[in-house]
Coordinates of C-alpha atoms in Angstrom, one line a residue:
X1 CA 24.7 -110.1 74.3
X2 CA 24.0 -106.7 75.9
X3 CA 21.1 -105.1 78.2
X4 CA 19.3 -102.3 78.9
X5 CA 19.9 -100.7 75.8
X6 CA 18.1 -97.4 77.1
X7 CA 19.0 -95.9 80.6
X8 CA 16.7 -97.0 83.4
X9 CA 15.2 -94.6 86.0
X10 CA 18.0 -93.3 88.7
X11 CA 15.3 -95.2 91.1
X12 CA 16.1 -98.1 89.7
X13 CA 20.0 -97.6 90.0
X14 CA 20.8 -100.6 92.6
X15 CA 18.9 -103.6 90.5
X16 CA 20.3 -102.2 87.4
X17 CA 24.1 -102.4 88.4
X18 CA 23.9 -105.7 90.1
X19 CA 22.5 -106.8 86.7
X20 CA 25.3 -105.5 84.9
X21 CA 27.5 -107.0 87.6
X22 CA 25.9 -110.5 87.2
X23 CA 25.8 -110.7 83.4
X24 CA 29.7 -109.8 83.0
X25 CA 29.9 -112.8 86.0
X26 CA 28.8 -114.7 83.2
X27 CA 30.7 -113.6 80.3
X28 CA 28.5 -111.1 78.5
X29 CA 29.3 -108.2 77.4
X30 CA 28.4 -104.7 78.2
X31 CA 27.0 -102.0 75.5
X32 CA 28.5 -98.5 75.3
X33 CA 25.2 -97.4 76.8
X34 CA 25.3 -99.5 79.8
X35 CA 29.0 -98.9 80.4
X36 CA 28.4 -95.2 80.2
X37 CA 25.6 -95.7 82.8
X38 CA 27.6 -97.9 85.0
X39 CA 30.1 -95.4 85.3
X40 CA 27.8 -92.4 85.6
X41 CA 26.2 -94.3 88.7
X42 CA 29.6 -94.8 90.0
X43 CA 30.8 -91.0 90.0
X44 CA 27.3 -90.1 91.4
X45 CA 28.1 -92.1 94.6
X46 CA 25.6 -94.5 94.0
X47 CA 27.3 -97.5 93.9
X48 CA 28.9 -99.3 97.3
X49 CA 32.7 -99.7 97.4
X50 CA 32.8 -103.4 96.8
X51 CA 30.3 -103.4 93.9
X52 CA 32.8 -101.0 92.5
X53 CA 35.7 -103.0 93.1
X54 CA 33.9 -106.2 91.6
X55 CA 32.9 -104.4 88.6
X56 CA 36.2 -102.9 87.8
X57 CA 37.7 -107.0 88.0
X58 CA 34.8 -108.3 86.3
X59 CA 35.7 -106.0 83.6
X60 CA 39.1 -106.9 83.3
X61 CA 38.7 -110.7 83.8
X62 CA 37.6 -110.6 79.9
X63 CA 39.8 -107.6 79.1
X64 CA 37.4 -104.6 78.4
X65 CA 36.6 -103.6 74.7
X66 CA 35.9 -100.7 72.8
X67 CA 32.4 -100.0 73.5
X68 CA 32.9 -100.6 76.9
X69 CA 35.6 -98.2 77.0
X70 CA 34.2 -95.8 75.2
X71 CA 31.0 -95.7 77.7
X72 CA 33.2 -95.0 80.5
X73 CA 35.3 -92.3 78.8
X74 CA 32.0 -90.8 77.9
X75 CA 30.6 -90.8 81.5
X76 CA 33.7 -89.0 82.9
X77 CA 33.8 -86.0 79.9
X78 CA 30.0 -85.6 80.5
X79 CA 31.0 -85.3 84.5
X80 CA 34.2 -83.5 84.5
X81 CA 35.1 -79.7 85.5
X82 CA 35.6 -78.4 82.2
X83 CA 38.2 -75.7 81.2
X84 CA 36.6 -73.9 78.6
X85 CA 38.0 -71.7 75.4
X86 CA 41.1 -73.9 74.2
X87 CA 43.1 -72.6 71.2
X88 CA 42.6 -74.2 68.3
X89 CA 45.4 -76.7 67.7
X90 CA 45.7 -77.6 71.9
X91 CA 47.1 -80.6 72.8
X92 CA 48.0 -83.2 75.4
X93 CA 50.8 -85.2 76.5
X94 CA 50.3 -87.8 79.3
X95 CA 50.7 -91.2 80.1
X96 CA 48.3 -93.4 82.0
X97 CA 51.0 -94.5 84.5
X98 CA 50.8 -98.4 85.7
X99 CA 54.2 -99.3 84.1
X100 CA 55.9 -99.9 87.1
X101 CA 59.2 -97.9 86.0
X102 CA 59.6 -95.2 88.0
X103 CA 61.1 -92.7 85.8
X104 CA 61.6 -88.8 85.5
X105 CA 58.6 -87.1 84.6
X106 CA 59.3 -87.2 80.5
X107 CA 55.5 -85.9 79.5
X108 CA 55.8 -82.6 82.0
X109 CA 59.4 -82.1 80.8
X110 CA 58.2 -82.5 77.1
X111 CA 55.1 -80.1 77.8
X112 CA 57.5 -77.4 78.4
X113 CA 59.6 -77.7 75.0
X114 CA 56.0 -77.9 73.2
X115 CA 54.9 -74.7 75.0
X116 CA 57.6 -72.8 74.2
X117 CA 57.7 -73.6 70.7
X118 CA 54.3 -71.9 70.7
X119 CA 52.4 -75.0 71.0
X120 CA 49.1 -74.7 73.3
X121 CA 49.3 -77.8 75.7
X122 CA 46.7 -78.2 78.3
X123 CA 48.7 -81.1 80.3
X124 CA 46.3 -83.0 82.0
X125 CA 48.2 -85.0 85.1
X126 CA 48.1 -86.7 88.6
X127 CA 49.7 -87.6 91.7
X128 CA 52.2 -90.5 91.3
X129 CA 50.7 -93.9 89.8
X130 CA 53.2 -96.1 88.9
X131 CA 56.0 -93.8 90.1
X132 CA 57.2 -91.5 93.7
X133 CA 56.8 -88.5 91.4
X134 CA 53.6 -87.7 89.3
X135 CA 53.2 -84.7 87.1
X136 CA 51.6 -82.5 89.9
X137 CA 54.1 -83.7 92.7
X138 CA 56.7 -82.5 90.5
X139 CA 55.1 -79.4 89.8
X140 CA 54.4 -78.8 93.6
X141 CA 58.2 -79.0 94.1
X142 CA 59.1 -77.0 91.3
X143 CA 56.5 -74.1 93.1
X144 CA 53.9 -74.2 90.3
X145 CA 50.7 -74.3 92.2
X146 CA 47.9 -75.9 90.4
X147 CA 45.0 -73.8 89.6
X148 CA 41.5 -75.3 89.8
X149 CA 39.4 -72.1 88.4
X150 CA 38.4 -73.4 85.0
X151 CA 38.4 -69.7 83.6
X152 CA 41.8 -68.7 85.6
X153 CA 43.5 -72.4 84.0
X154 CA 41.7 -71.1 80.1
X155 CA 43.4 -67.5 80.6
X156 CA 46.9 -69.1 81.5
X157 CA 46.6 -71.3 78.6
X158 CA 46.0 -68.6 76.2
X159 CA 49.2 -66.3 77.7
X160 CA 51.5 -68.8 78.3
X161 CA 50.6 -71.9 75.5
X162 CA 50.9 -74.1 78.9
X163 CA 48.5 -75.0 82.1
X164 CA 48.3 -78.0 84.1
X165 CA 45.5 -79.4 85.1
X166 CA 45.4 -81.5 88.3
X167 CA 42.8 -84.3 87.7
X168 CA 41.2 -84.5 90.7
X169 CA 40.3 -80.8 90.7
X170 CA 38.1 -81.8 87.6
X171 CA 37.1 -85.1 87.9
X172 CA 35.5 -85.2 91.3
X173 CA 33.3 -88.2 91.0
X174 CA 36.2 -90.2 90.8
X175 CA 36.5 -90.2 94.7
X176 CA 33.8 -92.4 95.0
X177 CA 35.8 -94.9 93.4
X178 CA 39.3 -94.3 95.0
X179 CA 38.7 -96.8 98.4
X180 CA 38.4 -100.0 95.6
X181 CA 40.8 -98.8 93.7
X182 CA 43.2 -98.6 96.5
X183 CA 41.8 -101.8 98.3
X184 CA 42.4 -103.9 94.7
X185 CA 45.9 -102.0 93.9
X186 CA 45.8 -103.8 90.5
X187 CA 45.2 -102.0 87.1
X188 CA 41.7 -101.2 86.2
X189 CA 39.4 -99.7 83.3
X190 CA 39.7 -96.8 85.8
X191 CA 43.7 -96.2 84.9
X192 CA 42.9 -95.8 81.3
X193 CA 39.8 -93.4 81.2
X194 CA 41.4 -90.4 83.1
X195 CA 43.9 -89.6 80.3
X196 CA 41.3 -89.9 77.9
X197 CA 39.5 -87.3 79.5
X198 CA 41.0 -84.2 78.9
X199 CA 39.0 -81.0 80.5
X200 CA 40.4 -78.4 78.0
X201 CA 38.4 -80.8 75.2
X202 CA 41.8 -81.0 73.0
X203 CA 41.7 -82.5 69.7
X204 CA 45.2 -83.6 69.8
X205 CA 46.9 -86.3 71.8
X206 CA 49.7 -88.1 72.3
X207 CA 49.3 -90.9 74.8
X208 CA 51.8 -93.3 76.7
X209 CA 50.0 -96.9 77.5
X210 CA 51.7 -99.3 79.9
X211 CA 50.9 -101.9 77.2
X212 CA 51.0 -102.9 73.6
X213 CA 47.8 -104.6 73.9
X214 CA 45.5 -101.3 74.5
X215 CA 47.3 -99.1 71.8
X216 CA 44.6 -99.8 68.8
X217 CA 41.8 -99.7 71.3
X218 CA 42.8 -95.9 73.0
X219 CA 43.5 -94.8 69.7
X220 CA 40.1 -95.7 68.5
X221 CA 38.5 -94.2 71.5
X222 CA 40.0 -90.8 70.8
X223 CA 39.0 -91.0 67.3
X224 CA 35.5 -92.2 67.6
X225 CA 35.3 -89.0 70.3
X226 CA 36.4 -86.4 67.9
X227 CA 40.3 -86.3 68.1
X228 CA 41.8 -84.6 64.9
X229 CA 45.3 -86.2 65.6
X230 CA 46.1 -89.3 68.2
X231 CA 48.7 -91.1 68.7
X232 CA 49.1 -93.9 71.4
X233 CA 52.7 -94.9 72.2
X234 CA 54.2 -97.7 74.0
X235 CA 58.0 -98.3 74.6
X236 CA 59.3 -101.5 74.9
X237 CA 62.6 -101.9 76.7
X238 CA 65.0 -104.4 75.6
X239 CA 64.9 -107.4 77.9
X240 CA 61.6 -106.9 79.5
X241 CA 58.2 -107.5 79.0
X242 CA 56.6 -104.8 80.7
X243 CA 55.9 -101.6 78.4
X244 CA 56.6 -98.2 79.4
X245 CA 54.0 -95.5 79.1
X246 CA 56.5 -93.2 76.8
X247 CA 58.6 -93.0 73.5
X248 CA 61.7 -94.5 75.0
X249 CA 65.3 -95.0 74.2
X250 CA 65.4 -98.2 75.9
X251 CA 64.0 -100.1 72.8
X252 CA 61.3 -99.9 70.1
X253 CA 58.5 -97.9 70.6
X254 CA 54.9 -99.4 69.1
X255 CA 52.6 -96.6 67.9
X256 CA 49.0 -96.7 66.7
X257 CA 48.3 -93.3 65.1
X258 CA 44.4 -91.9 64.1
X259 CA 45.3 -88.7 61.5
X260 CA 43.2 -87.4 59.0
X261 CA 40.9 -90.3 59.4
X262 CA 43.5 -92.9 58.6
X263 CA 44.7 -95.4 61.0
X264 CA 48.2 -96.4 61.0
X265 CA 50.7 -99.0 63.1
X266 CA 54.6 -97.4 63.3
X267 CA 57.5 -98.8 65.1
X268 CA 60.2 -96.3 66.2
X269 CA 63.5 -97.5 66.8
X270 CA 66.1 -96.2 68.9
X271 CA 68.8 -95.4 66.3
X272 CA 66.3 -93.7 63.9
X273 CA 66.8 -90.8 65.8
X274 CA 70.6 -90.1 65.8
X275 CA 70.3 -90.3 69.6
X276 CA 72.3 -92.7 71.8
X277 CA 70.3 -95.6 73.3
X278 CA 70.1 -96.0 76.8
X279 CA 68.3 -98.2 79.5
X280 CA 65.3 -97.2 81.6
X281 CA 67.4 -97.2 84.4
X282 CA 69.0 -94.3 83.1
X283 CA 66.2 -92.0 83.6
X284 CA 65.0 -93.5 87.1
X285 CA 63.0 -91.4 89.1
X286 CA 63.0 -90.5 92.8
X287 CA 61.5 -88.0 95.4
X288 CA 59.5 -85.1 93.9
X289 CA 62.4 -83.0 94.8
X290 CA 64.8 -85.3 93.2
X291 CA 62.6 -85.1 90.1
X292 CA 62.4 -81.4 90.2
X293 CA 65.9 -80.7 90.4
X294 CA 66.3 -83.3 87.2
X295 CA 63.8 -81.2 85.4
X296 CA 65.2 -77.7 86.5
X297 CA 68.8 -78.9 85.2
X298 CA 67.3 -79.9 81.9
X299 CA 65.8 -77.0 81.6
X300 CA 68.7 -75.1 81.6
X301 CA 70.3 -77.4 79.3
X302 CA 72.3 -80.6 81.0
X303 CA 73.0 -83.1 78.5
X304 CA 72.5 -87.0 78.7
X305 CA 69.4 -89.8 78.5
X306 CA 67.0 -87.6 80.3
X307 CA 67.2 -84.9 77.6
X308 CA 67.7 -87.4 74.8
X309 CA 64.0 -89.3 75.9
X310 CA 62.5 -86.0 76.2
X311 CA 63.8 -84.7 73.0
X312 CA 62.5 -87.9 71.1
X313 CA 59.1 -87.7 72.8
X314 CA 59.0 -83.8 71.9
X315 CA 59.8 -84.9 68.5
X316 CA 56.7 -86.9 68.3
X317 CA 54.5 -84.7 69.8
X318 CA 55.4 -81.9 67.8
X319 CA 54.3 -84.0 64.7
X320 CA 50.9 -84.7 66.8
X321 CA 50.5 -81.0 66.7
X322 CA 50.5 -80.9 63.1
X323 CA 53.6 -78.4 63.0
X324 CA 55.8 -80.7 61.2
X325 CA 56.0 -83.9 59.8
X326 CA 58.3 -87.0 60.7
X327 CA 56.5 -89.6 58.9
X328 CA 56.4 -90.7 55.0
X329 CA 54.8 -93.5 53.1
X330 CA 53.5 -94.2 56.8
X331 CA 56.6 -95.0 58.0
X332 CA 59.0 -92.9 60.2
X333 CA 61.3 -90.3 57.8
X334 CA 64.6 -90.8 59.4
X335 CA 65.8 -87.4 58.1
X336 CA 62.7 -85.7 58.8
X337 CA 62.9 -87.4 62.8
X338 CA 66.7 -86.0 63.4
X339 CA 65.5 -82.4 61.8
X340 CA 62.6 -82.2 64.3
X341 CA 64.9 -83.4 67.5
X342 CA 67.2 -80.3 66.4
X343 CA 64.3 -78.0 66.5
X344 CA 62.8 -79.3 69.8
X345 CA 66.4 -79.1 71.5
X346 CA 66.2 -75.4 71.1
X347 CA 63.9 -74.6 74.0
X348 CA 66.3 -76.5 76.3
X349 CA 69.7 -74.9 74.7
X350 CA 68.1 -71.2 74.3
X351 CA 66.6 -70.9 78.0
X352 CA 63.2 -70.4 76.3
X353 CA 61.6 -73.6 78.3
X354 CA 63.0 -72.2 81.5
X355 CA 61.9 -68.9 81.1
X356 CA 58.5 -70.4 80.9
X357 CA 58.5 -72.5 84.0
X358 CA 59.6 -68.8 85.7
X359 CA 56.5 -67.5 84.2
X360 CA 54.3 -70.1 85.2
X361 CA 55.4 -70.0 88.7
X362 CA 54.8 -66.0 89.0
X363 CA 51.5 -66.1 86.8
X364 CA 50.3 -69.2 89.0
X365 CA 50.9 -67.3 92.5
X366 CA 49.2 -64.2 91.2
X367 CA 46.1 -66.1 90.5
X368 CA 46.2 -67.5 94.2
X369 CA 46.5 -63.9 95.5

C-alpha cells in the first residue's frame, strides 16, 4: 500500500512526514514519489533529527526496496550542486563504505590509473566511513586541495581526465541528517544514496557495495536513472560473513552488471586474474598519512597486494568505461582479463599515474590562489 501519490504542499510537511513514518511502522511501503518527497523535506531542513532517525530505522527494519531507494536518490540528485560539462564516457568508481575492513584507498588509486589511461574519471568521495581514511582524507594528505567550485572541477576534469568531488560540497542538504546518522551509528539508506548521486552526472559507474544483498537493487537504480554501464560489486573474503565494497583478491567477487540494457550476474574468482590471492589484512589501511604514503609508493611502482588489488579493480573499471571487454558469453574471459591487467599496470610502471598526481597538486593549488 502507498500513500499520497501526489506530493502535498510544503506547508503540510510535518503531518505528511509523520503519516509516512506511521505507515512504515505498520509495515507498509512508500512509493517512489513519497520517498522522494520525504527525503526532500529532510534535505531542506524541515524534519527534526529524532524523526529522521526514526524514519531511517523504520525503512531499514523492512529492508528498503527499489522504489524507496529510487525516490531517495532522485531527491538527492535534484538537490545536489552539480558539476557541468562532463566529457562523454566519464565514469566514477567508488564504494558505499560500511564494510568495516579499514583498507587502503583502492578506488582512489584506481581513479589515477584510469585517468592516466585517458578515461575521464569524476571521482565522488567523502571523509572516512568504514575506515580511518576516506578518499577526501587521503587526498588532503597527498597535498591535493579539494576544489568546491563546479566550474573549476569541470575544467580540471577536462584538462586532466580526473577530478575529485568532496560529497559535502555537493550535497549540503545531508548536513540535516548528520546528527541522526551519528547518533544511530548503524547502516541506513543514507549510506547508499551518496555513491548513487554523482555530481557530474556520469553515465558509467562501478560501485562497491558492503553486502551482496544490495547488488541487484543498486544496479537497477543506476540503470533506471540513465546509466549506460553500471557494475555493482561486492567481494566476499574467504572465511568472512561481511562483504567488502571493492573487487577483492581475498575471495570471490559477486557482480551485478547492467550494460546495453541487459542485466547479468557475474562471479570473479581471484585465480582468474593471474594475480596472487591475498587476505584483506594484506591491504589494511591506517591514518591519512600512512595511506597517502602507501598510495604514493604504489604510483611509483611498488609491488605487492595493494598494487594487485588496484590492478584488478582497474581492469574491471576499464571494462565499465567501454574501452575494453573482459567478458565473453556473459562470463569472464580469463585471457582478456589478464591482458587488460597488463594494460592497467602501465601507468604504475611508466610514471604517468604519478605525474598525474603531481599535476593535480599544482592545478588544485593554482585554483585556490
